[in-house]
CSV table of C-alpha atoms and ligand atoms in Angstrom, one decimal:
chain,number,residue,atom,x,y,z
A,795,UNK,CA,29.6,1.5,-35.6
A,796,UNK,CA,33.4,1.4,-36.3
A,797,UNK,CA,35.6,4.4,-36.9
A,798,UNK,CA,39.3,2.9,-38.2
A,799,UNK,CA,40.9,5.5,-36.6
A,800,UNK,CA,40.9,3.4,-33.6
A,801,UNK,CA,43.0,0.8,-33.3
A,802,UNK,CA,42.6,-1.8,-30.4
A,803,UNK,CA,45.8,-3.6,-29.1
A,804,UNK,CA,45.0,-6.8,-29.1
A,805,UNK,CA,47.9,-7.3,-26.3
A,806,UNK,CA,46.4,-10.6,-24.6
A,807,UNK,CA,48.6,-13.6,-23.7
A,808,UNK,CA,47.9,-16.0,-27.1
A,809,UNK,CA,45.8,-16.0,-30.3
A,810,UNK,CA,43.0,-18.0,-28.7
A,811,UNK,CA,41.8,-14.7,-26.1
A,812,UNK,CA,42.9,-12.7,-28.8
A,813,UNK,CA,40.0,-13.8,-31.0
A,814,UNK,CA,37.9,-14.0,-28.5
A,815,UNK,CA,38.4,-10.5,-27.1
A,816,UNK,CA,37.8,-9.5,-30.9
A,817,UNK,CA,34.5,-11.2,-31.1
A,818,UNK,CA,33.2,-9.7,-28.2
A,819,UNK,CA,33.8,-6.3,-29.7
A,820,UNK,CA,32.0,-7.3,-32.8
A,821,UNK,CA,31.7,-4.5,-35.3
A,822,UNK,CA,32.7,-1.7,-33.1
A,823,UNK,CA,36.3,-2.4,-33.7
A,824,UNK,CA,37.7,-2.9,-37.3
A,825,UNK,CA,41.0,-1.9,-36.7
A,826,UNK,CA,43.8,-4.5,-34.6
A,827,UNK,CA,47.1,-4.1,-33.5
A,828,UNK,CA,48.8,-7.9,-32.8
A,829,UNK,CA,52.7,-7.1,-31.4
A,830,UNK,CA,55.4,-8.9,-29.9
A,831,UNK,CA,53.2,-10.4,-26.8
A,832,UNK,CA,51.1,-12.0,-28.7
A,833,UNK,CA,53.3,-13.3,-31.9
A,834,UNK,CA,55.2,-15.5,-29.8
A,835,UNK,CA,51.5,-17.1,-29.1
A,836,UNK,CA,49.7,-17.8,-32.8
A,837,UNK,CA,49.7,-13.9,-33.3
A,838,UNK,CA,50.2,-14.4,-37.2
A,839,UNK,CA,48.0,-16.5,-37.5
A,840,UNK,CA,45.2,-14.4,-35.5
A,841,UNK,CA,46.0,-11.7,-37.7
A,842,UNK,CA,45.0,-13.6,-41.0
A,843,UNK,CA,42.0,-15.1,-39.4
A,844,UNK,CA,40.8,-12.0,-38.3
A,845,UNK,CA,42.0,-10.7,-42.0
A,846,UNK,CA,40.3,-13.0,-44.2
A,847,UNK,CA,37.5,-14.3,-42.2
A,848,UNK,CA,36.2,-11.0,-40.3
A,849,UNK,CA,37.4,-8.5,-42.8
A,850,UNK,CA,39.7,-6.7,-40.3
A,851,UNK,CA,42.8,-4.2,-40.9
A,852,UNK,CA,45.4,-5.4,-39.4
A,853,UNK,CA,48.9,-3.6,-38.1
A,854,UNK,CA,51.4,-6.0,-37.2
A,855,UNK,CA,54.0,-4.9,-34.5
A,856,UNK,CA,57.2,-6.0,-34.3
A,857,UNK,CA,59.2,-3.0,-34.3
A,858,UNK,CA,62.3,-4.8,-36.1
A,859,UNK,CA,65.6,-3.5,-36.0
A,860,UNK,CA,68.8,-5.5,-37.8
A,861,UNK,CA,70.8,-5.1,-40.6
A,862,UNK,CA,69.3,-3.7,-43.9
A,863,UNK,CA,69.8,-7.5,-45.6
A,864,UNK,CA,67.6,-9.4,-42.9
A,865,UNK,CA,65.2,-6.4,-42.4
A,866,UNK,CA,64.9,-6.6,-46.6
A,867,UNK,CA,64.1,-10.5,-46.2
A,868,UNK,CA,62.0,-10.4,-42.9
A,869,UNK,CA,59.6,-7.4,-44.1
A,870,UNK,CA,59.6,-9.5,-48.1
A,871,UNK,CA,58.2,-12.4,-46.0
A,872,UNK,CA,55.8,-10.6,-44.0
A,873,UNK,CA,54.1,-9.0,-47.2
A,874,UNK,CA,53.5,-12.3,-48.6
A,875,UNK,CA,50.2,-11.7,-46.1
A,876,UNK,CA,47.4,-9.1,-46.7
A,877,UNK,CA,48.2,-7.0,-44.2
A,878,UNK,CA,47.9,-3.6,-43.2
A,879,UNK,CA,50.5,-1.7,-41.2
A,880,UNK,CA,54.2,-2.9,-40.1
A,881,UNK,CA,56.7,-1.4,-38.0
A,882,UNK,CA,60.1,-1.2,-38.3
A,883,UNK,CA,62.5,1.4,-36.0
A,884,UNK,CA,63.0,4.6,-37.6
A,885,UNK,CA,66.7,4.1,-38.2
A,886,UNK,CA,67.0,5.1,-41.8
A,887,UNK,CA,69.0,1.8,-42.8
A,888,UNK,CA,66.0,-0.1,-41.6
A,889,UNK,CA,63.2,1.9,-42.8
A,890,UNK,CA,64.9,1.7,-46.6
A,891,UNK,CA,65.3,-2.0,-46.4
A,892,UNK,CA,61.9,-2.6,-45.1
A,893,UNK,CA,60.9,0.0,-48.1
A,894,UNK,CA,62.8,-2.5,-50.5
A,895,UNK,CA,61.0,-5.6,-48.7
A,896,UNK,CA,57.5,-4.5,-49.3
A,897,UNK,CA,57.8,-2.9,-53.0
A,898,UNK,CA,54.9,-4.0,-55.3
A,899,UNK,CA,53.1,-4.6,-51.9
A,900,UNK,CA,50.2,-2.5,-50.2
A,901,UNK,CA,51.6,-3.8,-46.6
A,902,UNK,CA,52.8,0.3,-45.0
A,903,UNK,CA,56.0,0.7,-43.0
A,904,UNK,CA,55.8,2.4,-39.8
A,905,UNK,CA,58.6,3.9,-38.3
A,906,UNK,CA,58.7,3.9,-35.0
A,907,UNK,CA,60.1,7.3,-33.7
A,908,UNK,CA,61.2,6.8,-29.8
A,909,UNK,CA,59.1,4.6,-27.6
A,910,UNK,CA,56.0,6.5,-25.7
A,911,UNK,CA,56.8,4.6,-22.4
A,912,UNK,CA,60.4,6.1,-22.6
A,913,UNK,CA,61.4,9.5,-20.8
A,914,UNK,CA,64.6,11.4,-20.9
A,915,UNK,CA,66.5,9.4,-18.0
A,916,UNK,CA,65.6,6.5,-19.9
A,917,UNK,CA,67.3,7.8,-22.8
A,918,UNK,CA,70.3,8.2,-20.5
A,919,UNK,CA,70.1,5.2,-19.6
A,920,UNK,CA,70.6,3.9,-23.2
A,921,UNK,CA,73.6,6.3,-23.7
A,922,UNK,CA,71.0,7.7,-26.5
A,923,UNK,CA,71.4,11.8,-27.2
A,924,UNK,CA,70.9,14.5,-25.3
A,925,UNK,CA,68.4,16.9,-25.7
A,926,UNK,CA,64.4,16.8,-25.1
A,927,UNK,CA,63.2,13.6,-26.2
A,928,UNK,CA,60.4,15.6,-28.4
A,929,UNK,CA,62.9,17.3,-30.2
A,930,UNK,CA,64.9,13.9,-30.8
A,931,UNK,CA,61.3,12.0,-31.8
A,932,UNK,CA,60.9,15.1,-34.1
A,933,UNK,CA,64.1,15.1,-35.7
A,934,UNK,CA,63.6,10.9,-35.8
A,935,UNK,CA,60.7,11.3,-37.5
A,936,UNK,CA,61.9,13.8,-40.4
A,937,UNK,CA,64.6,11.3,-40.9
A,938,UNK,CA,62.7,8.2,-41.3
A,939,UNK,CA,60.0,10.2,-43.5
A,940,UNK,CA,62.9,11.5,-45.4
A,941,UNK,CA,64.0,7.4,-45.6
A,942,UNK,CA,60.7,6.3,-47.2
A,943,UNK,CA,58.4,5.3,-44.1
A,944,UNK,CA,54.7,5.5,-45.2
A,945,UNK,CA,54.0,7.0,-41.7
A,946,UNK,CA,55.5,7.3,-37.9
A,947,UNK,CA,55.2,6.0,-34.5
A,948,UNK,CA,55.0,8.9,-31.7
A,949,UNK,CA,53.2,10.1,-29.0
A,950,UNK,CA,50.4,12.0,-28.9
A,951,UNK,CA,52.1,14.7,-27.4
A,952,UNK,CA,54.6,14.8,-30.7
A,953,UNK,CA,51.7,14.6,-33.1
A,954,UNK,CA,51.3,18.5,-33.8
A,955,UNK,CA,55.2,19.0,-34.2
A,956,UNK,CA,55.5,16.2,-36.6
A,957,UNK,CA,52.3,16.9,-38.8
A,958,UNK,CA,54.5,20.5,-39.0
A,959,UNK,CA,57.1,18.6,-40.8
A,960,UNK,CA,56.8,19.4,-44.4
A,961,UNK,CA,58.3,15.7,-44.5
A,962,UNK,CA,55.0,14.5,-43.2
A,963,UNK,CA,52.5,15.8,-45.9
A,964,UNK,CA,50.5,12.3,-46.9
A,965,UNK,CA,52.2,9.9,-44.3
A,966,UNK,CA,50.6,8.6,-41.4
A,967,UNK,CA,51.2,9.6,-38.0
A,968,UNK,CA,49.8,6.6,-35.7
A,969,UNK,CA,50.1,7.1,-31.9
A,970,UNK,CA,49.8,4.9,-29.0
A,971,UNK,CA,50.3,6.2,-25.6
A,972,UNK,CA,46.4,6.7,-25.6
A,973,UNK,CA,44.7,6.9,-22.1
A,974,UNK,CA,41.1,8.0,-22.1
A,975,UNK,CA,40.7,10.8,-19.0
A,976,UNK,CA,41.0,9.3,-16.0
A,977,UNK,CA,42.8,5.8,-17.6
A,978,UNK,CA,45.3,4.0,-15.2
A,979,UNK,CA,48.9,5.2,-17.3
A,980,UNK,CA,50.8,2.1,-16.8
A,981,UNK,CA,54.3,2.1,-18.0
A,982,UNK,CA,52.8,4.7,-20.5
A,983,UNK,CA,54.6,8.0,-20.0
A,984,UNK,CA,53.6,10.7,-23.0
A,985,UNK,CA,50.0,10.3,-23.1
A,986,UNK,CA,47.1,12.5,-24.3
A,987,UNK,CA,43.5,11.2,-24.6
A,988,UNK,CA,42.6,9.7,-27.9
A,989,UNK,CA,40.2,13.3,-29.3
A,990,UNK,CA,43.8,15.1,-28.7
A,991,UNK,CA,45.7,13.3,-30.4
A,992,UNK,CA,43.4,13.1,-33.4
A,993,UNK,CA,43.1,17.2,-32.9
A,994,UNK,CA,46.6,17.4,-33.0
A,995,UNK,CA,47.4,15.6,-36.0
A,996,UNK,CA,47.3,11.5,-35.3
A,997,UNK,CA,45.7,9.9,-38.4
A,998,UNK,CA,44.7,6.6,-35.4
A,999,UNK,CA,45.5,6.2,-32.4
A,1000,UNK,CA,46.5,2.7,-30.5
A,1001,UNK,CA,44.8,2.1,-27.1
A,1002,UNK,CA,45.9,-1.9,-25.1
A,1003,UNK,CA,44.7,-2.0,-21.6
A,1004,UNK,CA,42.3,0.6,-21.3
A,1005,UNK,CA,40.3,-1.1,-23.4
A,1006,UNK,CA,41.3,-5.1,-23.0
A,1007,UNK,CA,41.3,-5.1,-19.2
A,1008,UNK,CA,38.0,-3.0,-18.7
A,1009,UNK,CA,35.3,-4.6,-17.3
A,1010,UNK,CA,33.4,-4.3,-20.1
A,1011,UNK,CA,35.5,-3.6,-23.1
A,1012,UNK,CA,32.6,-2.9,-25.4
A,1013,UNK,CA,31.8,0.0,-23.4
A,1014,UNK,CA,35.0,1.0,-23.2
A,1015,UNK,CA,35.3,1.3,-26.7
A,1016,UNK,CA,31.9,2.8,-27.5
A,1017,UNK,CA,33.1,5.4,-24.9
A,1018,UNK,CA,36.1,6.5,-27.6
A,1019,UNK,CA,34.3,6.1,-30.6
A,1020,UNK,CA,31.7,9.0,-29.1
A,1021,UNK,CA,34.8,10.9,-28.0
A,1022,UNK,CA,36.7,10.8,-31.2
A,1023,UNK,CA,32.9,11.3,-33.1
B,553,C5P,O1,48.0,-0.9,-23.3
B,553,C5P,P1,48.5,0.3,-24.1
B,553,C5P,O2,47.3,1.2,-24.6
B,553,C5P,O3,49.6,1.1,-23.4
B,553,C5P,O4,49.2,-0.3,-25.4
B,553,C5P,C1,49.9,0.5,-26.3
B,553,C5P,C2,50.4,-0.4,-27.4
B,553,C5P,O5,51.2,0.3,-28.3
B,553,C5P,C3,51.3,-1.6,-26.9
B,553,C5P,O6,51.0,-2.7,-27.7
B,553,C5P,C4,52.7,-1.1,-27.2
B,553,C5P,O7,53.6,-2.2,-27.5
B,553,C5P,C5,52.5,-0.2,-28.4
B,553,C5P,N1,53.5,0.8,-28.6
B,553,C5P,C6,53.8,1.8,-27.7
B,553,C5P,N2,54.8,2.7,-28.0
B,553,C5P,C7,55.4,2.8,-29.2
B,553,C5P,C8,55.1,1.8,-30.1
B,553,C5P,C9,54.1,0.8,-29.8
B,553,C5P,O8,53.2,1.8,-26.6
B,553,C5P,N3,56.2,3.7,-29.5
């Protein structure tokens, strides 16, 4: 059966193999993640469908960024929907004004700490900080926690340092970056397996391709759920 601490990236090109990759997982899976990809292809309205007609929980991923005003009006639009989760970056400008977009709504703000595919010479690259990037995803973190977020975006390997943070009692720490032993890495460069990153904190983690590009993605599933059980 389903364990919502698994959430499948439903990272297919449009809504139509989105659903169908959803009803070929069935009940296993009651947890999706629809992000950028796929919004540009139906992905809002996948995510109601598979809302209101298959009773799913549903974390929207669009990892905005702008100023506090638009952030306000984009996130007040968005929680017009019954949805789940939404992220935001962890600036704490936007995390506030997505705060103020959502009050009276159940929709959670996610603040993404720094990306799990990024690595220090990225961060270079971006003229971001120096210092390790897990003390910068820590010190993210505390600030968008600190901000309002209901929860954080991070790695696996951050999880343990951030469930440390006083600032993190009752939030949610959701991490992607998720790569079954043995799982191809892609672009993905802080990964753990999905049982260590619950063990070290994660309230779910996100797994995409291991799951949607196996050749049998059922079984690929079943093979987390009896890892994180
Ligand atoms: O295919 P894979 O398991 O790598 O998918 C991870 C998903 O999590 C992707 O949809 C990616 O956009 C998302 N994500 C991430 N790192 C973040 C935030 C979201 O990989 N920091």
């Amino acid at each position: 059966m389903s364990d919502d601490r698994l959430i499948v990236a439903l990272d297919v090109p449009n809504a139509l193999q989105g659903l169908a990759m959803a009803e070929r997982l069935g009940d296993s899976v009651s947890f999706y993640k629809i992000g950028l990809g796929m919004l540009t292809g139906g992905g809002l309205a996948l995510a109601n469908e598979l809302k209101q007609d298959h009773g799913k929980r549903i974390f929207l991923d669009m990892k905005l960024f702008d100023i506090g005003n638009t952030v306000e009006n984009a996130v007040r639009g968005l929680a017009q929907f019954d949805l789940d989760f939404l992220t935001v970056h962890g600036d704490p400008h936007v995390v506030r004004a997505a705060k103020e977009g959502a009050a009276g709504k159940d929709l959670k703000i996610l603040a993404v700490t720094i990306l799990t595919s990024l690595n220090r010479d990225d961060l270079d690259a971006s003229l971001l900080k120096d210092g390790d990037v897990q003390d910068l995803v820590v010190e993210r973190a505390a600030r968008a926690l600190e901000a309002g977020a209901d929860g954080v975006i991070a790695s696996p390997q951050e999880a343990a340092l951030i469930r440390a943070l006083p600032e993190s009692e009752g939030r949610l720490i959701v991490t992607p970056g998720v790569r079954p032993a043995g799982a191809e890495l892609g672009d993905q460069k802080r990964v753990a397996t999905p049982a260590n990153a619950i063990a070290d904190g994660a309230d779910h983690v996100v797994v995409g391709r291991p799951i949607y590009r196996a050749d049998d993605p059922k079984t690929a599933v079943d093979a987390i759920l009896n890892e994180l059980s």
